[in-house]
Coordinates of C-alpha atoms in Angstrom, one line a residue:
M43 CA 33.5 8.9 31.8
F44 CA 31.4 6.1 30.7
A45 CA 32.7 2.8 31.4
R46 CA 29.5 2.2 33.7
P47 CA 26.2 2.1 32.4
I48 CA 24.6 6.2 31.2
R49 CA 20.9 7.4 31.8
V50 CA 19.1 8.5 28.8
K51 CA 17.3 12.4 29.6
S52 CA 15.5 13.1 27.0
N53 CA 15.7 12.0 22.8
T54 CA 14.2 14.9 20.7
A55 CA 15.3 15.3 16.6
I56 CA 17.4 18.7 16.4
K57 CA 16.0 21.8 15.3
G58 CA 16.5 23.6 12.0
S59 CA 18.7 26.5 14.1
D60 CA 20.1 24.0 16.4
R61 CA 21.8 22.0 14.3
R62 CA 23.0 25.6 12.4
K63 CA 24.8 26.2 15.4
L64 CA 26.0 22.9 15.7
K65 CA 27.7 22.9 12.7
A66 CA 29.0 25.9 13.5
D67 CA 30.1 24.7 17.1
L68 CA 32.8 22.0 15.1
S69 CA 34.0 24.5 12.4
T70 CA 35.1 26.3 15.4
A71 CA 36.3 23.2 17.7
F72 CA 38.3 21.1 14.9
P73 CA 38.7 23.8 11.9
S74 CA 40.5 20.9 10.2
L75 CA 37.2 18.8 8.8
S76 CA 35.8 21.1 4.9
A77 CA 32.9 22.1 4.8
E78 CA 31.6 18.7 2.9
E79 CA 32.6 16.5 6.1
L80 CA 30.9 19.0 8.0
S81 CA 28.6 18.4 5.9
E82 CA 28.4 14.5 6.0
L83 CA 29.2 15.0 9.9
V84 CA 26.0 16.8 10.2
P85 CA 23.4 16.8 6.8
N86 CA 21.0 18.9 6.1
K87 CA 18.2 16.5 5.2
E88 CA 19.2 13.4 7.1
E89 CA 17.4 12.9 10.9
L90 CA 19.8 13.9 13.7
N91 CA 18.9 13.9 17.4
V92 CA 20.0 14.7 20.7
V93 CA 20.1 12.4 23.2
K94 CA 20.3 14.3 27.2
I95 CA 22.3 11.7 29.3
Y96 CA 23.5 11.0 33.0
A97 CA 27.1 9.8 33.3
H98 CA 27.1 7.0 36.3
K99 CA 28.9 10.3 38.7
G100 CA 26.1 12.2 37.4
D101 CA 27.2 14.3 34.8
A102 CA 25.0 15.9 32.4
V103 CA 26.3 15.0 29.0
T104 CA 24.7 15.5 25.4
L105 CA 24.8 13.3 22.2
Y106 CA 24.4 13.5 18.9
V107 CA 23.0 11.2 17.1
L108 CA 22.7 9.8 12.9
H109 CA 22.1 6.8 12.1
K110 CA 21.6 5.7 15.9
N111 CA 25.7 6.5 16.7
P112 CA 27.0 9.1 18.3
L113 CA 28.6 11.6 16.4
F114 CA 29.8 14.3 19.5
F115 CA 29.3 14.2 22.9
E116 CA 29.2 18.0 24.9
L117 CA 30.5 18.5 28.1
E118 CA 30.6 21.2 30.4
K119 CA 30.1 22.9 27.1
R120 CA 33.6 21.2 24.7
L121 CA 32.2 19.0 22.0
Y122 CA 34.2 15.8 21.7
P123 CA 34.0 14.0 18.9
T124 CA 33.5 9.8 19.9
V125 CA 35.5 7.1 18.1
Y126 CA 32.3 6.1 15.3
V127 CA 33.5 10.1 14.2
L128 CA 37.6 9.6 14.2
W129 CA 37.9 6.4 13.0
R130 CA 36.2 8.4 10.1
Y131 CA 38.8 11.2 10.3
P132 CA 41.8 9.5 12.3
A133 CA 44.4 12.8 12.1
L134 CA 41.4 14.4 13.6
L135 CA 42.7 15.1 17.1
P136 CA 46.8 15.0 18.3
T137 CA 46.9 11.5 18.9
F138 CA 49.3 9.7 21.3
M139 CA 50.5 5.6 21.0
T140 CA 50.4 3.1 23.0
W141 CA 50.4 -1.1 23.5
P142 CA 46.6 -3.3 22.8
P143 CA 47.4 -4.5 27.4
V144 CA 46.3 -0.9 28.2
L145 CA 42.6 -0.5 26.4
Q146 CA 41.2 -2.7 28.7
K147 CA 42.2 -0.2 31.6
M148 CA 41.2 2.2 29.8
V149 CA 37.5 1.2 29.3
G150 CA 37.0 0.8 32.7
G151 CA 37.5 4.3 33.7
A152 CA 41.7 4.1 33.5
D153 CA 44.0 7.1 32.4
L154 CA 46.8 7.6 29.6
M155 CA 50.5 7.3 32.2
L156 CA 52.9 8.5 30.1
P157 CA 55.2 5.6 30.9
G158 CA 52.9 3.2 28.6
V159 CA 52.9 6.3 25.7
V160 CA 55.1 5.0 22.3
V161 CA 57.5 7.2 21.3
P162 CA 57.2 6.7 17.7
S163 CA 60.7 8.3 15.1
S164 CA 58.8 11.5 14.6
G165 CA 58.3 12.2 18.1
L166 CA 55.1 13.4 20.4
P167 CA 52.6 16.0 18.8
D168 CA 52.8 19.2 20.5
V169 CA 49.7 20.1 22.7
K170 CA 49.0 22.3 25.2
H171 CA 47.6 21.0 28.8
G172 CA 43.6 20.4 28.4
D173 CA 43.9 20.2 24.3
Y174 CA 42.2 17.0 22.9
C175 CA 43.6 14.3 21.9
S176 CA 43.4 10.7 21.0
V177 CA 44.6 6.9 21.6
T178 CA 46.0 4.8 19.2
L179 CA 47.2 0.8 19.4
V180 CA 50.7 0.6 17.7
N181 CA 49.1 -2.1 15.6
N182 CA 46.3 0.0 14.4
R183 CA 45.8 3.6 13.8
A184 CA 42.3 3.7 14.0
P185 CA 41.5 5.4 17.8
V186 CA 40.3 3.6 20.5
A187 CA 40.3 6.5 22.9
V188 CA 39.2 9.6 23.3
G189 CA 40.7 12.3 25.7
T190 CA 42.1 16.4 27.2
A191 CA 45.8 16.3 27.3
A192 CA 46.9 16.1 30.8
V193 CA 50.5 17.9 30.2
S194 CA 52.0 20.2 28.0
T195 CA 54.3 17.9 25.1
G196 CA 57.3 20.2 26.8
E197 CA 56.5 19.2 30.4
M198 CA 56.2 15.4 29.1
H199 CA 59.7 15.9 28.1
S200 CA 60.8 17.4 31.4
L201 CA 59.1 15.2 34.3
G202 CA 61.0 11.8 32.1
M203 CA 57.4 10.9 30.7
K204 CA 56.3 9.2 33.7
G205 CA 53.3 10.0 35.0
R206 CA 49.5 10.7 33.8
G207 CA 49.5 11.9 29.9
V208 CA 45.9 11.5 29.0
C209 CA 43.2 12.4 30.6
V210 CA 40.9 9.9 29.1
L211 CA 36.8 11.0 28.8
H212 CA 36.0 7.4 26.0
T213 CA 37.0 4.7 25.1
Y214 CA 36.1 1.7 22.3
M215 CA 33.9 -0.8 24.1
D216 CA 32.7 1.4 26.4
H217 CA 29.2 2.3 27.3
L218 CA 29.2 5.5 25.2
W219 CA 30.5 3.6 22.3
A220 CA 27.8 0.8 23.4
F221 CA 25.2 3.2 22.3
G222 CA 25.9 2.9 18.7
N223 CA 26.0 0.3 16.6
K224 CA 28.8 -1.2 18.5
S225 CA 31.4 -1.4 15.4
G226 CA 34.9 -2.2 15.6
P227 CA 37.2 -0.4 14.6
P228 CA 38.6 -0.9 10.9
S229 CA 42.1 -1.9 10.5
L230 CA 44.5 1.6 9.5
P231 CA 48.3 0.4 9.0
N232 CA 50.2 2.9 11.1
P233 CA 52.9 4.1 9.1
E234 CA 55.1 5.1 12.5
C235 CA 55.0 1.2 13.3
D236 CA 57.3 -0.4 10.6
G237 CA 60.0 -1.1 13.2
Q238 CA 56.9 -2.0 15.8
E239 CA 58.9 -5.4 16.7
E240 CA 62.1 -2.8 17.9
Y241 CA 59.4 -1.3 20.1
E242 CA 58.2 -4.9 21.4
E243 CA 61.7 -5.9 22.4
E244 CA 62.5 -3.1 24.3
Y245 CA 59.7 -2.6 26.0
E246 CA 60.0 -6.7 27.1
V247 CA 63.2 -4.7 28.4
N248 CA 61.8 -2.5 30.2
E249 CA 59.6 -4.0 32.1
M250 CA 62.0 -6.4 33.1
E251 CA 63.9 -4.4 34.8
M252 CA 61.5 -2.3 36.8
E253 CA 60.0 -3.1 40.1
E254 CA 56.4 -4.1 40.8
E255 CA 55.3 -1.8 41.5
E256 CA 56.3 0.5 38.8
V257 CA 54.6 -2.5 36.7
V258 CA 51.4 -1.9 37.5
E259 CA 51.3 1.8 36.7
K260 CA 53.5 2.0 33.9
C261 CA 50.8 2.2 31.8
V262 CA 47.4 3.9 33.6
E263 CA 46.5 5.1 36.6
E264 CA 43.1 3.8 38.4
E265 CA 40.8 4.4 41.5
Q266 CA 41.9 0.7 42.2
C267 CA 44.3 -0.9 40.9
P268 CA 45.3 -5.2 41.9
G269 CA 48.9 -6.1 43.5
E270 CA 49.8 -8.2 40.6
T271 CA 51.6 -7.3 36.7
D272 CA 49.3 -6.7 33.7
D273 CA 47.9 -8.5 31.5
Q274 CA 50.5 -8.0 29.2
K275 CA 53.1 -10.3 30.8
M276 CA 51.2 -13.5 31.7
P277 CA 48.1 -13.2 29.7
Q278 CA 47.7 -17.5 30.1
E279 CA 48.3 -17.1 34.2
T280 CA 46.1 -14.4 33.9
M281 CA 43.5 -15.4 32.0
D282 CA 43.7 -18.5 34.6
A283 CA 43.1 -16.0 38.3
L284 CA 39.7 -13.9 36.1
L285 CA 38.6 -17.4 35.7
L286 CA 38.5 -18.5 38.4
Q287 CA 37.5 -15.7 40.3
C288 CA 34.4 -15.2 38.4
F289 CA 33.8 -18.9 38.6
L290 CA 33.6 -18.7 42.9
H291 CA 31.9 -15.1 42.7
A292 CA 29.1 -16.9 40.2
L293 CA 28.9 -19.6 42.5
K294 CA 28.6 -17.7 45.7
S295 CA 26.4 -14.6 44.8
K296 CA 24.5 -15.6 41.9
V297 CA 24.2 -19.6 41.3
K298 CA 20.8 -20.5 43.7
K299 CA 20.5 -24.4 44.4
S300 CA 16.6 -24.2 42.7
E301 CA 18.7 -23.7 39.4
L302 CA 20.2 -26.9 39.5
P303 CA 21.1 -28.5 37.6
L304 CA 22.4 -26.3 35.3
L305 CA 24.1 -26.3 32.2
T306 CA 27.3 -25.3 31.5
S307 CA 26.8 -23.2 28.7
T308 CA 23.8 -21.7 30.5
F309 CA 25.5 -20.7 34.0
L310 CA 29.2 -19.6 32.1
R311 CA 27.1 -17.0 29.6
N312 CA 24.3 -16.3 32.7
H313 CA 26.8 -16.1 35.3
M314 CA 30.0 -15.8 35.6
F315 CA 29.6 -13.2 32.2
A316 CA 28.3 -11.5 34.9
C317 CA 31.0 -11.4 37.6
C318 CA 33.3 -10.0 34.9
P319 CA 35.1 -7.4 36.6
S320 CA 34.5 -3.5 34.6
G321 CA 37.4 -3.5 31.6
K322 CA 38.1 -7.4 31.6
Q323 CA 37.2 -9.8 29.6
I324 CA 36.4 -13.8 29.7
D325 CA 38.3 -15.2 26.6
I326 CA 39.1 -19.1 28.1
K327 CA 40.9 -19.6 24.4
K328 CA 43.6 -17.5 25.8
S329 CA 43.6 -19.8 29.3
S330 CA 45.7 -22.6 29.8
Y331 CA 42.0 -24.3 29.9
K332 CA 41.3 -23.8 26.7
K333 CA 38.2 -25.1 26.3
L334 CA 34.7 -24.6 29.5
S335 CA 34.7 -28.6 29.7
K336 CA 38.5 -28.4 30.7
F337 CA 38.2 -26.2 33.2
L338 CA 34.8 -27.4 35.2
Q339 CA 36.8 -30.7 35.0
A340 CA 39.6 -29.0 36.7
M341 CA 37.4 -27.3 39.2
Q342 CA 35.9 -30.6 39.7
K343 CA 38.5 -32.6 40.0
Q344 CA 41.0 -30.6 41.5
H345 CA 38.9 -28.0 43.8
N346 CA 37.0 -30.3 44.3
L347 CA 33.9 -26.8 44.7
V348 CA 31.3 -29.0 42.1
R349 CA 30.1 -32.2 40.0
M350 CA 29.2 -32.4 36.3
K351 CA 27.1 -35.2 34.8
E352 CA 25.5 -35.5 31.4
L353 CA 22.4 -35.7 31.6
T354 CA 22.0 -35.4 28.4
K355 CA 24.4 -37.4 25.3
G356 CA 26.8 -34.8 24.4
V357 CA 25.4 -31.8 26.8
E358 CA 26.3 -31.7 30.4
S359 CA 24.9 -30.3 34.0
I360 CA 26.7 -28.4 37.3
V361 CA 24.3 -31.0 39.4
E362 CA 26.2 -30.1 42.9
V363 CA 27.7 -27.2 44.0
D364 CA 29.9 -28.0 47.5
W365 CA 28.8 -25.3 49.1
K366 CA 30.5 -25.3 52.4
N367 CA 34.1 -25.5 50.4
R368 CA 36.5 -23.9 52.2
Q369 CA 37.7 -22.2 49.6
L370 CA 34.0 -21.3 48.0
R371 CA 33.6 -20.1 52.2
S372 CA 36.9 -18.1 52.7
F373 CA 35.7 -16.2 48.8
Q374 CA 35.3 -12.5 49.4
V375 CA 32.4 -11.2 46.7
P376 CA 34.2 -7.4 45.6
E377 CA 31.8 -4.7 46.7
E378 CA 30.4 -3.3 43.3
T379 CA 31.7 -5.5 39.5
E380 CA 31.8 -3.0 37.7
G381 CA 30.3 -3.6 34.0
E382 CA 28.2 -6.4 35.9
V383 CA 26.5 -7.8 32.7
A384 CA 21.9 -8.2 32.5
P385 CA 21.7 -12.2 32.9
V386 CA 20.3 -13.3 29.3
Q387 CA 17.7 -16.4 31.0
D388 CA 14.9 -16.2 32.1
E389 CA 14.3 -18.5 35.5
G390 CA 10.9 -19.4 34.8
E391 CA 9.4 -16.5 33.3
G392 CA 10.3 -14.2 36.2
E393 CA 12.9 -13.9 38.0
S394 CA 16.2 -12.8 35.9
P395 CA 14.9 -10.3 32.3
Y396 CA 15.9 -11.3 28.9
H397 CA 17.2 -9.6 26.7
P398 CA 17.1 -11.2 23.0
P399 CA 20.4 -9.5 21.4
E400 CA 20.4 -6.9 18.9
I401 CA 20.5 -8.7 15.2
T402 CA 21.9 -6.6 12.3
T403 CA 21.8 -7.7 8.9
M404 CA 25.0 -6.2 6.9
Y405 CA 27.3 -6.7 3.6
S406 CA 30.1 -7.9 2.9
V407 CA 32.3 -6.9 -0.4
S408 CA 32.3 -9.7 -3.6
S409 CA 35.2 -9.9 -5.8
R410 CA 33.1 -8.1 -8.6
L411 CA 31.9 -4.9 -6.9
E412 CA 35.9 -3.5 -5.3
P413 CA 36.3 -2.0 -8.0
L414 CA 33.9 -0.1 -7.4
F415 CA 34.5 0.7 -3.5
L416 CA 38.3 1.1 -4.0
D417 CA 38.7 4.4 -3.9
V418 CA 37.7 3.5 -0.2
Q419 CA 39.9 0.8 0.6
K420 CA 37.0 -1.1 1.2
R421 CA 38.4 -4.9 -0.4
K422 CA 36.6 -8.3 -0.8
G423 CA 35.0 -9.6 2.5
T424 CA 34.6 -6.0 4.2
I425 CA 31.8 -5.7 6.4
L426 CA 29.4 -3.0 5.8
Q427 CA 26.1 -1.9 7.0
P428 CA 23.7 -1.0 4.2
A429 CA 23.6 2.8 5.0
E430 CA 27.6 2.3 4.5
V431 CA 26.9 0.7 1.0
K432 CA 24.0 3.5 0.8
H433 CA 26.7 6.4 2.0
L434 CA 29.6 5.3 -0.4
V435 CA 27.9 4.6 -3.6
T436 CA 25.8 7.6 -3.4
E437 CA 30.1 9.8 -2.5
Y438 CA 31.1 7.1 -5.1
V439 CA 28.4 9.1 -8.0
K440 CA 29.0 12.5 -7.1
K441 CA 32.6 12.0 -6.8
N442 CA 32.5 11.9 -10.9
E443 CA 29.6 13.2 -11.4
L444 CA 27.1 10.0 -12.4
V445 CA 24.3 12.8 -11.3
D446 CA 22.2 12.8 -14.9
E447 CA 22.0 17.2 -15.4
N448 CA 18.4 16.7 -17.0
N449 CA 16.4 14.3 -14.5
K450 CA 18.4 14.1 -10.8
N451 CA 16.8 10.6 -9.9
Y452 CA 18.4 8.9 -12.8
V453 CA 22.8 7.7 -12.3
T454 CA 23.9 7.9 -15.0
V455 CA 26.2 4.2 -16.0
D456 CA 30.3 4.6 -16.2
P457 CA 32.3 1.3 -17.4
I458 CA 32.8 0.0 -13.8
L459 CA 28.8 0.4 -12.0
C460 CA 28.7 -1.2 -15.7
D461 CA 30.7 -3.9 -15.0
C462 CA 30.0 -3.9 -11.0
L463 CA 26.6 -3.8 -11.8
L464 CA 25.3 -4.8 -14.8
E465 CA 24.4 -8.8 -16.7
R466 CA 26.1 -8.9 -20.2
S467 CA 22.1 -8.9 -21.8
E468 CA 21.8 -5.4 -20.2
Y469 CA 25.1 -3.6 -21.8
Q470 CA 24.4 -1.6 -24.4
E471 CA 20.3 -1.4 -23.4
I472 CA 21.4 0.2 -19.8
G473 CA 22.6 3.6 -19.8
S474 CA 21.7 5.0 -16.4
L475 CA 20.2 4.0 -13.1
K476 CA 17.5 5.0 -10.9
W477 CA 19.1 5.5 -7.6
D478 CA 16.6 3.3 -6.3
D479 CA 17.6 0.3 -8.3
L480 CA 21.3 1.7 -8.2
F481 CA 21.4 0.8 -4.4
S482 CA 19.8 -2.0 -4.8
R483 CA 21.7 -4.3 -7.4
T484 CA 24.4 -3.0 -4.7
L485 CA 23.4 -4.9 -1.9
G486 CA 22.3 -8.1 -4.2
R487 CA 25.5 -8.4 -5.3
M488 CA 26.7 -8.9 -2.4
Q489 CA 26.9 -11.4 0.3
E490 CA 24.8 -11.0 3.3
C491 CA 25.9 -11.4 6.4
Y492 CA 25.4 -10.4 10.1
Q493 CA 25.9 -8.9 12.9
I494 CA 24.7 -10.4 16.7
V495 CA 25.0 -8.1 20.0
Y496 CA 24.0 -10.2 23.2
P497 CA 23.5 -8.4 25.6
G498 CA 27.1 -6.9 28.0
Q499 CA 29.1 -9.0 25.1
R500 CA 30.8 -7.9 22.3
P501 CA 29.4 -8.1 18.9
I502 CA 29.9 -10.7 16.5
Q503 CA 29.7 -10.4 12.5
K504 CA 29.3 -14.3 10.6
K505 CA 28.3 -14.5 7.2
G506 CA 25.4 -16.0 5.9
H507 CA 21.6 -15.5 7.2
I508 CA 21.2 -16.2 10.9
E509 CA 19.8 -19.3 11.7
P510 CA 15.6 -18.9 12.4
I511 CA 13.7 -20.4 15.5
D512 CA 12.9 -23.7 14.6
I513 CA 9.2 -25.0 15.0
A514 CA 7.7 -28.1 13.8
V515 CA 5.6 -31.0 14.9
A516 CA 5.8 -34.6 14.8
S517 CA 4.4 -38.2 15.5
R518 CA 5.4 -40.0 18.0
G519 CA 3.8 -43.7 18.0
S520 CA 0.1 -44.5 17.5
N521 CA -1.4 -40.6 16.3
K522 CA 0.2 -38.8 19.2
K523 CA 2.1 -35.6 18.6
V524 CA 5.0 -33.6 20.5
T525 CA 6.6 -29.8 19.5
L526 CA 9.6 -29.1 18.7
I527 CA 12.1 -26.1 19.0
K528 CA 15.7 -26.1 18.2
N529 CA 18.3 -23.1 17.5
L530 CA 17.2 -21.2 21.0
E531 CA 21.3 -20.9 21.7
V532 CA 21.5 -18.7 18.5
Y533 CA 19.1 -15.8 20.3
G534 CA 20.8 -16.8 23.7
L535 CA 18.5 -18.5 25.4
D536 CA 18.4 -21.4 27.5
P537 CA 16.5 -24.9 26.1
A538 CA 16.1 -26.3 29.8
V539 CA 14.2 -22.6 30.4
V540 CA 12.6 -22.3 27.8
A541 CA 10.8 -25.5 27.9
T542 CA 10.6 -25.2 31.7
A543 CA 8.1 -22.1 31.2
L544 CA 6.4 -24.0 27.9
Q545 CA 5.7 -26.4 30.5
R546 CA 4.2 -24.5 32.7
R547 CA 2.1 -23.1 30.8
V548 CA 0.6 -25.7 28.8
Q549 CA 1.2 -28.3 31.9
A550 CA 2.5 -31.1 29.6
S551 CA 6.4 -33.1 29.8
S552 CA 9.4 -31.5 28.0
V553 CA 12.5 -33.2 27.1
L554 CA 15.5 -32.0 26.0
Q555 CA 17.1 -33.6 23.1
P556 CA 20.6 -33.3 21.9
I557 CA 20.5 -32.3 17.8
P558 CA 22.7 -35.0 15.6
G559 CA 25.7 -33.4 14.1
S560 CA 26.0 -29.8 16.4
K561 CA 28.1 -29.6 18.9
D562 CA 26.7 -27.4 22.6
K563 CA 23.0 -27.4 20.6
V564 CA 19.7 -28.7 21.6
L565 CA 16.7 -29.1 21.0
V566 CA 13.3 -29.4 23.2
Q567 CA 10.2 -31.6 23.0
I568 CA 6.8 -30.9 24.4
Q569 CA 3.8 -33.2 24.2
G570 CA 1.0 -31.9 22.2
N571 CA 1.6 -29.7 19.2
Q572 CA 1.9 -26.3 21.1
I573 CA 3.1 -24.3 18.5
H574 CA 1.0 -21.5 19.3
Q575 CA 2.6 -21.4 23.0
A576 CA 5.6 -21.5 22.0
G577 CA 4.9 -19.1 19.3
N578 CA 3.1 -16.9 22.2
L579 CA 6.1 -17.5 24.7
L580 CA 9.0 -16.2 21.9
L581 CA 6.9 -13.3 21.0
D582 CA 5.2 -11.2 23.1
H583 CA 7.7 -13.1 26.3
Y584 CA 10.4 -13.4 24.8
Q585 CA 10.2 -10.3 22.4
I586 CA 12.2 -12.7 19.2
P587 CA 11.3 -10.7 16.3
R588 CA 8.6 -13.2 14.4
K589 CA 11.0 -13.3 11.4
Y590 CA 13.4 -15.4 12.9
I591 CA 11.0 -17.5 13.9
N592 CA 9.8 -20.2 11.2
G593 CA 6.7 -22.6 11.6
L594 CA 4.4 -20.4 13.3
E595 CA 2.1 -21.0 10.2
K596 CA 1.7 -24.9 11.8
A597 CA -0.1 -23.5 14.5
P598 CA -4.0 -25.0 15.1
K599 CA -6.3 -22.5 14.3
G600 CA -7.8 -21.1 18.0
G601 CA -4.1 -22.0 19.4
K602 CA -6.3 -26.1 20.6
K603 CA -3.8 -28.2 20.7
K604 CA -4.4 -31.9 18.8

């Protein structure tokens, strides 16, 4: 249902009466939720937003959003939990299990078919037609899809496990999930899959006995289904075919002659990704080529489609495209590519809109703090958002009744908090902490990380601080100055495009230079002290937050060049 982009109609804070009604409706729809759990999902004092949206087919849907994550969506007066809720309460709905490759199909809008359902030793859950249900993968019991049962459990057996099993409404990685913080599912071991190898053996044997048409609709049913086997059977060949399709599509409908020469990394990020069909994702490491450079070399040598050249040492560009190539001319561009992502470059400040990545500060559980999070199974290395850390610490305090009875602004320091948060010199001096001090000490003893989400791509989490865009001025020759800009690639910016845009603004020459010891990164060099103009371009045009740019303070007063 949310395979394509959604359109927001309104976004308002929930009223007190509506908040109480929502809690009552959730209690009726999901009676297994305790009063405490309902209060966590619909807190009395925290801001909860009601967001009215339209799905791509025009369906009116209401979202209930807490901490920027959609928790529930209401469709035709019926409430459904999102994957964000189910990751906290995985047993909330009856669950059907399927294979990991099926997820991509469901993300693209497919329903789960009964031949793709893995029947555990305990049997299928008992459901009636239209009942809520979720879908998990055999290697993880964290749900990845939400929907309703297409038939009852009894009918599933009487039909010989053939036909539609679950009508899927929402999945991990669809546009409803992308409305939230785009976090991934937690790793929850599935006790039903202790014998997963036996499941996989049986699956492979059955698949070999099936004809091609049966393999195609074995696990999912789609509106349009390609006449080839699923990714389960030939992952490398399938990825190779997807790469070639996106490559030809990009050349035929995206790349313009005026863009050449075009950095190969820009071609992949801005053009090939945009041509990837909904429900699929380009992953060169899963192809037989393994690297972008080897794939493009094959397109040059075997297909004679492009010509590449190393214009700058260590940085390859596409310098020529054979638009008359028979293979390219005969390629039929799909009428519509679902799930297109917006290109992240901006040609000359106007032709293609640039959207800055979403950057979120995260924190990793350290070995010192592991005892504090032990009860909630957050081991060393688990990455959490600041709000999650605050929530888990608050729950720990409440569970252990550590709120000071005389002054609720303070928390009593128990042995675990003492070991985790206090220095040795403070052991005998501090018996309680203010809430703010408690949270700041917790975060201060965790390793800072960050999550970056480029438009149309999956979240990437990395340890440490994100590299800022660095702007500096250097001297060249006799009293000549140049401005150097690096780390643009970290923010999805094409250095060549930024150089061209800046060159037009200041009417000065620019060049790209490789950064020693760094792969696939170049710096922009432009004549004169252009820090003021470079800052304006990054801040105002590309909307990069000031905190991610170093060197702006070195601009000459009044923005004049020296």
